[in-house]
Short mmCIF file of N, CA and C in Angstrom, two decimals:
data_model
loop_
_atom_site.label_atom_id
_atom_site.label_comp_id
_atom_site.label_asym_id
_atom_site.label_seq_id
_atom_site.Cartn_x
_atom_site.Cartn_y
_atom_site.Cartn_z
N UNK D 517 -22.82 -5.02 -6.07
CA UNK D 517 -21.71 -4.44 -5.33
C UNK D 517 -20.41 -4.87 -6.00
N UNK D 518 -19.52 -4.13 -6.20
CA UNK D 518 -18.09 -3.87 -6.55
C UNK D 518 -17.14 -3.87 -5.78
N UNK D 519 -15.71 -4.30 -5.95
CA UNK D 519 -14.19 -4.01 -4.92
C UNK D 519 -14.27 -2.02 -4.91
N UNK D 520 -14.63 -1.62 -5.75
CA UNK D 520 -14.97 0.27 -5.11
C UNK D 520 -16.14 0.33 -4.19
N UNK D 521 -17.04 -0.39 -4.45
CA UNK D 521 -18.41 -0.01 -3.26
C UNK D 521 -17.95 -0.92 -2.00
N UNK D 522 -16.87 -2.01 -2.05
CA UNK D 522 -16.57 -2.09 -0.56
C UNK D 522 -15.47 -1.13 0.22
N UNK D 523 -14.78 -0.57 -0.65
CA UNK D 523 -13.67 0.58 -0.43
C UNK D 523 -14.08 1.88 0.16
N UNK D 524 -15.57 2.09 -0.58
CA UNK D 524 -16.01 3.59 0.05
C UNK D 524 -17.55 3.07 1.16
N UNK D 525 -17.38 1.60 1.83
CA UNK D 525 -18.29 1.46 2.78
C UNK D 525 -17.16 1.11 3.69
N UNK D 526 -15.84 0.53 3.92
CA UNK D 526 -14.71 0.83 4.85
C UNK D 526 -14.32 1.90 5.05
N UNK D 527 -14.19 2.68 4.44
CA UNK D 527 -13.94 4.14 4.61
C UNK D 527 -15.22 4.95 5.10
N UNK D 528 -15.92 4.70 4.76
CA UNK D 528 -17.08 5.21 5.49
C UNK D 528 -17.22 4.86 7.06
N UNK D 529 -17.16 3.55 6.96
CA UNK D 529 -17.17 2.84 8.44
C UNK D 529 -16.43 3.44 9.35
N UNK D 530 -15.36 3.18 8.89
CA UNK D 530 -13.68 3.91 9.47
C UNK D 530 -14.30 5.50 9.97
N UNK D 531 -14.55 6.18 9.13
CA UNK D 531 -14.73 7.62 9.67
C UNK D 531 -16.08 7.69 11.00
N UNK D 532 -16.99 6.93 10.16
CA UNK D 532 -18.28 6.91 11.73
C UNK D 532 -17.36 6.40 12.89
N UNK D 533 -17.12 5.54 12.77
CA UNK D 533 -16.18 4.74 13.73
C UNK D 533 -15.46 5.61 14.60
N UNK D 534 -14.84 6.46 14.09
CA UNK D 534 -13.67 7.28 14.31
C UNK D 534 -12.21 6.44 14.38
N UNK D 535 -12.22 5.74 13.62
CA UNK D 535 -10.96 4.37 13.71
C UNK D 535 -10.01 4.89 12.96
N UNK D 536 -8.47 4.86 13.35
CA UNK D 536 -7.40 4.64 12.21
C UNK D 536 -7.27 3.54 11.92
N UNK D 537 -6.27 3.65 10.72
CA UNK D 537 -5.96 2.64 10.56
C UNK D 537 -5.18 1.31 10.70
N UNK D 538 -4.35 2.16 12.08
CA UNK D 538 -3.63 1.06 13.42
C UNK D 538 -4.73 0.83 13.97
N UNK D 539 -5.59 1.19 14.20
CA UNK D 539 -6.57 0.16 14.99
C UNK D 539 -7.52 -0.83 14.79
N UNK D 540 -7.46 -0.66 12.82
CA UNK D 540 -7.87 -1.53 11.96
C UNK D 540 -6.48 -2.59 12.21
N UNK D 541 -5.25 -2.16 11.35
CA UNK D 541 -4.48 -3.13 11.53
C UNK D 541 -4.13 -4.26 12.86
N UNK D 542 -4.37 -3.84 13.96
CA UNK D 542 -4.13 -3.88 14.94
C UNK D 542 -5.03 -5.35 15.16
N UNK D 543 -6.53 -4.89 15.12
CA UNK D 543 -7.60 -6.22 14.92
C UNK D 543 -7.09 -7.15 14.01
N UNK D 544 -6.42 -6.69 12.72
CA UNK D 544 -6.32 -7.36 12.02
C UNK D 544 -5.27 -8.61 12.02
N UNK D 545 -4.35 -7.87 13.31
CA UNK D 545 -2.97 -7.96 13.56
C UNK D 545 -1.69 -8.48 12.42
N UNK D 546 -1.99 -7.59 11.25
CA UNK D 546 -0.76 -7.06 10.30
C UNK D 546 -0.74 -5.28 10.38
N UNK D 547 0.32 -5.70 10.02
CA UNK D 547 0.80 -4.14 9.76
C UNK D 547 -0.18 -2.77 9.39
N UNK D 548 -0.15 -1.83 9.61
CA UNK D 548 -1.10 -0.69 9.46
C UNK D 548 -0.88 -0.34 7.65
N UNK D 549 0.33 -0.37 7.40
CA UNK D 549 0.30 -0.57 5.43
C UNK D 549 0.13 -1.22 5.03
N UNK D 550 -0.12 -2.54 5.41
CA UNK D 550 -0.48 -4.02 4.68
C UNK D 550 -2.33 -3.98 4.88
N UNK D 551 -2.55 -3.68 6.23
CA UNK D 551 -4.17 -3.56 6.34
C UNK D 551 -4.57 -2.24 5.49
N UNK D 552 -4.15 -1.15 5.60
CA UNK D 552 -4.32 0.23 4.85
C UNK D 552 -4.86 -0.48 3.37
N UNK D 553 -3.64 -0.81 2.60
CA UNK D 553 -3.80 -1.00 0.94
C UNK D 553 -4.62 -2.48 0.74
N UNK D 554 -5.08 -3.47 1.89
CA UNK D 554 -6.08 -4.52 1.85
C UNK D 554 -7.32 -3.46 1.99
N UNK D 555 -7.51 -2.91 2.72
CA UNK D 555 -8.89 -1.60 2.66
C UNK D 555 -9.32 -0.97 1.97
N UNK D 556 -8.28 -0.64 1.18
CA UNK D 556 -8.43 0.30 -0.17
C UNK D 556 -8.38 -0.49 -1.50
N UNK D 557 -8.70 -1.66 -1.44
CA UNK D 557 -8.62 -3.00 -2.46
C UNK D 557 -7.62 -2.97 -3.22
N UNK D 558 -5.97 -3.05 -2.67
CA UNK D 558 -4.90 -3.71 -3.31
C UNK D 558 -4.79 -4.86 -2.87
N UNK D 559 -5.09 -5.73 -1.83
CA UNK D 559 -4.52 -7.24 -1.36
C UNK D 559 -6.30 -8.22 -1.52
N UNK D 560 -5.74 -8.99 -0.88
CA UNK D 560 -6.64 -10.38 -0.56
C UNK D 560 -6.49 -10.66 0.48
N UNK D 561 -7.79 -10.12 1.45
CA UNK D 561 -7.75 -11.14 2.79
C UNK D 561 -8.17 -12.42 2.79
N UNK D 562 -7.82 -13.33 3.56
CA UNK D 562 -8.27 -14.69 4.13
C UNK D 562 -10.09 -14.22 4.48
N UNK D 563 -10.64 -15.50 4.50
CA UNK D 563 -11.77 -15.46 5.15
C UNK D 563 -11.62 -14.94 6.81
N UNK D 564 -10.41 -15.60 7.61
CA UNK D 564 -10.89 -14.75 8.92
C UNK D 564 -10.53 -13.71 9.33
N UNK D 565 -9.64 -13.03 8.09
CA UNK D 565 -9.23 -11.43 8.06
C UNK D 565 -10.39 -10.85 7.76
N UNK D 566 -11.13 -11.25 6.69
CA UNK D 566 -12.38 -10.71 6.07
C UNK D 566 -13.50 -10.62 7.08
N UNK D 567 -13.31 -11.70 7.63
CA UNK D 567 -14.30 -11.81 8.69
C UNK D 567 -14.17 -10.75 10.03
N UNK D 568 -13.00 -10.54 10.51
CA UNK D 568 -12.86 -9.77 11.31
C UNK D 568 -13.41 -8.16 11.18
N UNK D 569 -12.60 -8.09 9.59
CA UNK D 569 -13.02 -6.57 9.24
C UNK D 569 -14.21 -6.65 9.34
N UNK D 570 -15.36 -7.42 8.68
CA UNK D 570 -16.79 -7.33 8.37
C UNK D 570 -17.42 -6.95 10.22
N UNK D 571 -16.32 -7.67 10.99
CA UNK D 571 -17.27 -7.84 12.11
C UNK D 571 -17.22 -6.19 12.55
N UNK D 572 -15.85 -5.76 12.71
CA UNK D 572 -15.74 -4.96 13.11
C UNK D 572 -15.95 -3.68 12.77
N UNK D 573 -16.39 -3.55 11.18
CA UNK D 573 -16.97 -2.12 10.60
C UNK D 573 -18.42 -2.13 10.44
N UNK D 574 -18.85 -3.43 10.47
CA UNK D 574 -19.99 -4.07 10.07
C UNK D 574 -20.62 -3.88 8.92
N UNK D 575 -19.97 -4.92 8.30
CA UNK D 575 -20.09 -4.94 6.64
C UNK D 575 -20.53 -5.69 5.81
N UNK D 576 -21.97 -5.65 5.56
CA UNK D 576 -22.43 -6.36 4.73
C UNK D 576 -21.87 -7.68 4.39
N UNK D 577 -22.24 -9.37 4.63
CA UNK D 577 -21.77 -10.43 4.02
C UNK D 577 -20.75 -10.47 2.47
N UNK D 578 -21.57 -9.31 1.20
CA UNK D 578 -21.33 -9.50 -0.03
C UNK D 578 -20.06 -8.58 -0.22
N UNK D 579 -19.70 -8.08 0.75
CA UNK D 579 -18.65 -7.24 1.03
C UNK D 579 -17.59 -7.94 1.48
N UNK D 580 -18.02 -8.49 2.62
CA UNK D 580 -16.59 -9.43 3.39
C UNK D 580 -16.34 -10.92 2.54
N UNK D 581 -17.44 -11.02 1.61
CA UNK D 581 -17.38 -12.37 0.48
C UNK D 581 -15.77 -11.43 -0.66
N UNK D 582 -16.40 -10.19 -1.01
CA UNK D 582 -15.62 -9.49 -2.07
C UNK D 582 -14.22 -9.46 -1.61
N UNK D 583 -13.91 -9.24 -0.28
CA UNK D 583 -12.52 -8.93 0.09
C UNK D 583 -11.67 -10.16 0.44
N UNK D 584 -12.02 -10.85 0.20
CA UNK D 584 -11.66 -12.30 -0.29
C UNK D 584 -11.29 -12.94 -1.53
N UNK D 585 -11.75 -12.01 -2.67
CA UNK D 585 -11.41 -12.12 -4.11
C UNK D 585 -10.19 -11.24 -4.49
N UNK D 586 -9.21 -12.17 -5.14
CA UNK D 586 -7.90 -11.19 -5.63
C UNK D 586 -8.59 -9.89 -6.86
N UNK D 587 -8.00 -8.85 -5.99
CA UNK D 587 -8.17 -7.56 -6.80
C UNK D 587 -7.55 -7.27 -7.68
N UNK D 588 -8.19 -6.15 -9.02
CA UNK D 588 -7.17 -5.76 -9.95
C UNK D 588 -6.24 -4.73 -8.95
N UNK D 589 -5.26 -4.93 -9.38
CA UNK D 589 -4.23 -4.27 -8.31
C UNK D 589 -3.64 -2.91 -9.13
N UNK D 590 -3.83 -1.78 -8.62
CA UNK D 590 -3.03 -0.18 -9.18
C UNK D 590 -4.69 0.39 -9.51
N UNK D 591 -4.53 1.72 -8.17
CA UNK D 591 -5.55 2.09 -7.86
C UNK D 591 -5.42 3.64 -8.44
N UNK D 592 -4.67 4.02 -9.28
CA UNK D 592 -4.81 5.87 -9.83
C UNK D 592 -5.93 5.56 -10.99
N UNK D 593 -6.29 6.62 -10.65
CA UNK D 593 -7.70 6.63 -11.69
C UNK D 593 -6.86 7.02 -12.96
N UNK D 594 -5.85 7.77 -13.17
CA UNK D 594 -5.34 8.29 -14.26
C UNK D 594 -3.75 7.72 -13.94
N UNK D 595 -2.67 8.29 -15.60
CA UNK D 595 -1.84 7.60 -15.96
C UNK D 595 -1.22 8.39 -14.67
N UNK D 596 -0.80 10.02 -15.05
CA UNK D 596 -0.18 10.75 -14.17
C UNK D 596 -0.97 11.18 -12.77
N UNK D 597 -0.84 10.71 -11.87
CA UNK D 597 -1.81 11.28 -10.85
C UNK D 597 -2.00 13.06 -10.35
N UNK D 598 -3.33 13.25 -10.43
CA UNK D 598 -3.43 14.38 -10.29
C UNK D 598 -3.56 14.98 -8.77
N UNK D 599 -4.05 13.73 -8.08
CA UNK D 599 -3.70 14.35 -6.27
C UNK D 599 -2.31 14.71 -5.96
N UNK D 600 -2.52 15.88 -5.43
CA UNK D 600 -0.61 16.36 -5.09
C UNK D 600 0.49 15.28 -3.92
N UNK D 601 -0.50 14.81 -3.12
CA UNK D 601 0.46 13.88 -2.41
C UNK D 601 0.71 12.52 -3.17
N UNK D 602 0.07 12.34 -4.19
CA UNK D 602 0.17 11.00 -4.55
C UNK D 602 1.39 11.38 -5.98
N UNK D 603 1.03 12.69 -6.57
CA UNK D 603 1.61 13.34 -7.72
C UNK D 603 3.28 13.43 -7.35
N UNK D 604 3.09 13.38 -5.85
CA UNK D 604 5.00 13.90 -5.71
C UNK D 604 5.68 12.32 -5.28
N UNK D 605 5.01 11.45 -5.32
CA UNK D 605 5.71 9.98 -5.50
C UNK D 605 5.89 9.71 -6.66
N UNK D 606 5.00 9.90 -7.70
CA UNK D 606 5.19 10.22 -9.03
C UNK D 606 6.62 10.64 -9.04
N UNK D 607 6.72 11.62 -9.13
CA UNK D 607 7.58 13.19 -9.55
C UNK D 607 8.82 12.12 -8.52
N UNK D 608 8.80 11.72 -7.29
CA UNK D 608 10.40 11.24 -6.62
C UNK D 608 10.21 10.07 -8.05
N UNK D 609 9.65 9.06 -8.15
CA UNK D 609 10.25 8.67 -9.25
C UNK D 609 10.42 8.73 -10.65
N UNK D 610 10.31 10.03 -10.92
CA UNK D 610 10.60 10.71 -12.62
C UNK D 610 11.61 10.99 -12.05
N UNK D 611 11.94 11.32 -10.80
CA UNK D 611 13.63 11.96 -10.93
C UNK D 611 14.60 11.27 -10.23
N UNK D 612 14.50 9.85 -8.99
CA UNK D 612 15.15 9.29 -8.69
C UNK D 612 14.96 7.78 -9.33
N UNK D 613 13.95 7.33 -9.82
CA UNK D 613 13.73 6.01 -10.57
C UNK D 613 14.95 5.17 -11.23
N UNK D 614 16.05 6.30 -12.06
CA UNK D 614 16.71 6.00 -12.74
C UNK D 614 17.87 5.66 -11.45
N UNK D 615 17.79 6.23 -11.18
CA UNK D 615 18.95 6.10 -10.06
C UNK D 615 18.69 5.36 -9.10
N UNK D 616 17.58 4.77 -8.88
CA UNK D 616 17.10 3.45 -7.72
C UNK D 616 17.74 2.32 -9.15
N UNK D 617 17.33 2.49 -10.08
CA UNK D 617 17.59 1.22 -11.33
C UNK D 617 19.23 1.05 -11.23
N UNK D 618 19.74 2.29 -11.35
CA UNK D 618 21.58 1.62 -11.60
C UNK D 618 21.87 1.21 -10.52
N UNK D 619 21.68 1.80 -9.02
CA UNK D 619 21.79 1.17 -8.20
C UNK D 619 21.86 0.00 -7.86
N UNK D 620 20.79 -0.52 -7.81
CA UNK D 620 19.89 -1.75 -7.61
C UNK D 620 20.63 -2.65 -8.75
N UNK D 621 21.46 -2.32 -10.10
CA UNK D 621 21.69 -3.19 -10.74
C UNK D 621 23.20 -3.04 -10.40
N UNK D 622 23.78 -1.97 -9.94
CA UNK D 622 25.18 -2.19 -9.71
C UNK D 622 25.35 -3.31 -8.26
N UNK D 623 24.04 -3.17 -7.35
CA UNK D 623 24.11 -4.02 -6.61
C UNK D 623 24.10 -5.06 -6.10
N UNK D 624 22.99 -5.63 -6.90
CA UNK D 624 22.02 -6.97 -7.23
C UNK D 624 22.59 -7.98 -8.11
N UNK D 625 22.49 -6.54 -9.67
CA UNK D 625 22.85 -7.35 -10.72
C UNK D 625 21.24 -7.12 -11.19
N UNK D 626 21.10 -7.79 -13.22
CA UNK D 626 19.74 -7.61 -13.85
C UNK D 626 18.72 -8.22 -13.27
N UNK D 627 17.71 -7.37 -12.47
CA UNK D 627 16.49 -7.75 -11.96
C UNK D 627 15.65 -6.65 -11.49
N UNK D 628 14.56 -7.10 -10.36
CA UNK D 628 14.19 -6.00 -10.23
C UNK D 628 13.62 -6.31 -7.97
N UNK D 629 13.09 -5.21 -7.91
CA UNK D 629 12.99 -5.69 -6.48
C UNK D 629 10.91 -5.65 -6.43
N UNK D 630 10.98 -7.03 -5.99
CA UNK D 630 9.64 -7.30 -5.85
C UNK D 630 8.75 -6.67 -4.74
N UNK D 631 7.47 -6.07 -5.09
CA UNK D 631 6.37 -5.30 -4.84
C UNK D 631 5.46 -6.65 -3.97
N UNK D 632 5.94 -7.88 -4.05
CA UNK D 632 5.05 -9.21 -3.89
C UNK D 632 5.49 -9.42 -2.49
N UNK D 633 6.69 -9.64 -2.56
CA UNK D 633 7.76 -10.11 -1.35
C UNK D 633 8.51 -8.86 -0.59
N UNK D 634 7.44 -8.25 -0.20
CA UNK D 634 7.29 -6.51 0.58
C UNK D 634 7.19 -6.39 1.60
N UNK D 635 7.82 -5.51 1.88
CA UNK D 635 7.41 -4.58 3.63
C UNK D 635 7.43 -3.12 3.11
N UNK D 636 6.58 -2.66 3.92
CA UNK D 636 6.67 -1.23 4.17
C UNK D 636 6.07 -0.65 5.47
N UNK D 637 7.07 0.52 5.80
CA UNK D 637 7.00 1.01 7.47
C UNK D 637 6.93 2.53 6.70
N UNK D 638 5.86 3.31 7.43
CA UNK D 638 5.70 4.65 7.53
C UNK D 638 5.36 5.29 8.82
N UNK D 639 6.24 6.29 9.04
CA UNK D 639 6.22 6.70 10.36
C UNK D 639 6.33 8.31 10.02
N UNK D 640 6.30 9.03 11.66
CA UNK D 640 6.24 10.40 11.26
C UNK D 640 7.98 10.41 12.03
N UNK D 641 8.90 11.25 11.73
CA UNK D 641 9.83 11.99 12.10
C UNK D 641 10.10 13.23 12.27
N UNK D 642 10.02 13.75 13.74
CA UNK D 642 9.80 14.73 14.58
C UNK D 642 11.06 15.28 14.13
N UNK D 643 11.02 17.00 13.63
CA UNK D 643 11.94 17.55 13.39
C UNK D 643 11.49 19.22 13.41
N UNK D 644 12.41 19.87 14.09
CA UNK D 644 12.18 20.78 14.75
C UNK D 644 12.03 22.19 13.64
N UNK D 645 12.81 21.52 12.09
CA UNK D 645 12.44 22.59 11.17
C UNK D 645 10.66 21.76 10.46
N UNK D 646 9.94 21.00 11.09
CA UNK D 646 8.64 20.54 10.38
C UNK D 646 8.93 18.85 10.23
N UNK D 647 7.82 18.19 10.64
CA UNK D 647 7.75 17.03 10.90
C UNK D 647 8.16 16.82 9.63
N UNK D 648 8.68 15.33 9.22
CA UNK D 648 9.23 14.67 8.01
C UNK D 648 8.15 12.92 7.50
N UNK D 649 8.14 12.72 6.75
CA UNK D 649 6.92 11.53 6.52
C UNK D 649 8.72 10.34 6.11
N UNK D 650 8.75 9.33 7.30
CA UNK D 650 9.44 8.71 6.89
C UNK D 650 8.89 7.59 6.05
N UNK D 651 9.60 6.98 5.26
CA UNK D 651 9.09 5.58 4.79
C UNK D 651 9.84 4.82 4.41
N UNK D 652 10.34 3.13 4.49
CA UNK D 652 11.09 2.56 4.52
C UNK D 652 10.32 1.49 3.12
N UNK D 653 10.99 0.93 2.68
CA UNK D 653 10.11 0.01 1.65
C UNK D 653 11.42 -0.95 1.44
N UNK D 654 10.70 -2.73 1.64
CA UNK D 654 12.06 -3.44 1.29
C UNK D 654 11.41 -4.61 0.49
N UNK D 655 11.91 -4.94 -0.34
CA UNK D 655 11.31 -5.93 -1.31
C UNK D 655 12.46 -6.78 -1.92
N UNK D 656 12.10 -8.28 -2.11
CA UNK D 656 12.84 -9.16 -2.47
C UNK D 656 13.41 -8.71 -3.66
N UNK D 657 15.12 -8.80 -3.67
CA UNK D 657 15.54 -8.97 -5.27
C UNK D 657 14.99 -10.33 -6.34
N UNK D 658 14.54 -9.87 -7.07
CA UNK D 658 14.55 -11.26 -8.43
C UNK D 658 15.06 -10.99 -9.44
N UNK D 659 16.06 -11.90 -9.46
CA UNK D 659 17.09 -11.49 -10.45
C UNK D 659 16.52 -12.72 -12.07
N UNK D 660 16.44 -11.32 -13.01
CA UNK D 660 16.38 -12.33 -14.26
C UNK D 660 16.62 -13.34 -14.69
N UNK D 661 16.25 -14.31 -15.20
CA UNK D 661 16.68 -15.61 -15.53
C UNK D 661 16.77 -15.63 -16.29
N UNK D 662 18.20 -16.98 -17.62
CA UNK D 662 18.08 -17.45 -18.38
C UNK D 662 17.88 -18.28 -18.74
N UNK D 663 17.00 -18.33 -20.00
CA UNK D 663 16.23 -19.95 -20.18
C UNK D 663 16.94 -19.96 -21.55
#
């Protein structure tokens, strides 16, 4: 067994289950994007995070042992992603990237904002011309050092 064969037996679980993934997070009691991308093998749970999930999807020991091991982290099978919802986060940053960078450096100063020292909130926003996918993302500045 592999960090992919525990990914597509949570997801499996999840769907028999009929569970989202607030109600994963929820057990887990972190956040529904922090439990989401631990499910889909970007993080490292603790043993009694691991343990919980195992209890609660019912998951094989060598599974809830695996989700305990730090993962290779960046999950596109390819360079450019070819799924369209994943393709147009892509595409916002081919065309705003540059402009999060001057920003961020006219603001900060030379660094960058850490992916480590993260939050992220996704919500839906009710709007009467078609719902909107909000998402908030905040990450520590680390500003370059000189040695």
């Amino acid at each position: 067994m592999n960090r992919e064969d525990v990914t597509d037996l949570i997801v499996t679980a999840k769907i028999r289950k009929g569970l989202k993934w607030a109600h994963i997070a929820e057990a887990l009691g972190h956040s529904k994007e922090w439990v989401t991308a631990a499910c889909l093998g970007q993080m490292t749970l603790t043993a009694a995070q691991a343990a919980t999930l195992g209890h609660l999807l019912d998951l094989p020991a060598d599974a809830v042992a695996l989700l305990q091991v730090p993962p290779y982290k960046g999950s596109l099978p390819t360079a450019v992603p070819t799924d369209p919802l994943i393709y147009r986060f892509y595409e916002l940053i081919s065309v705003y990237g540059t402009t999060f960078k001057q920003l961020i450096h006219e603001e900060f100063g030379d660094g960058i904002m850490s992916a480590i020292d993260f939050n992220m909130d996704m919500t839906r926003e009710p709007d009467p011309k078609g719902d909107r996918v909000r998402i908030v993302m905040s990450g520590k500045f680390l500003p370059y050092k000189t040695y």
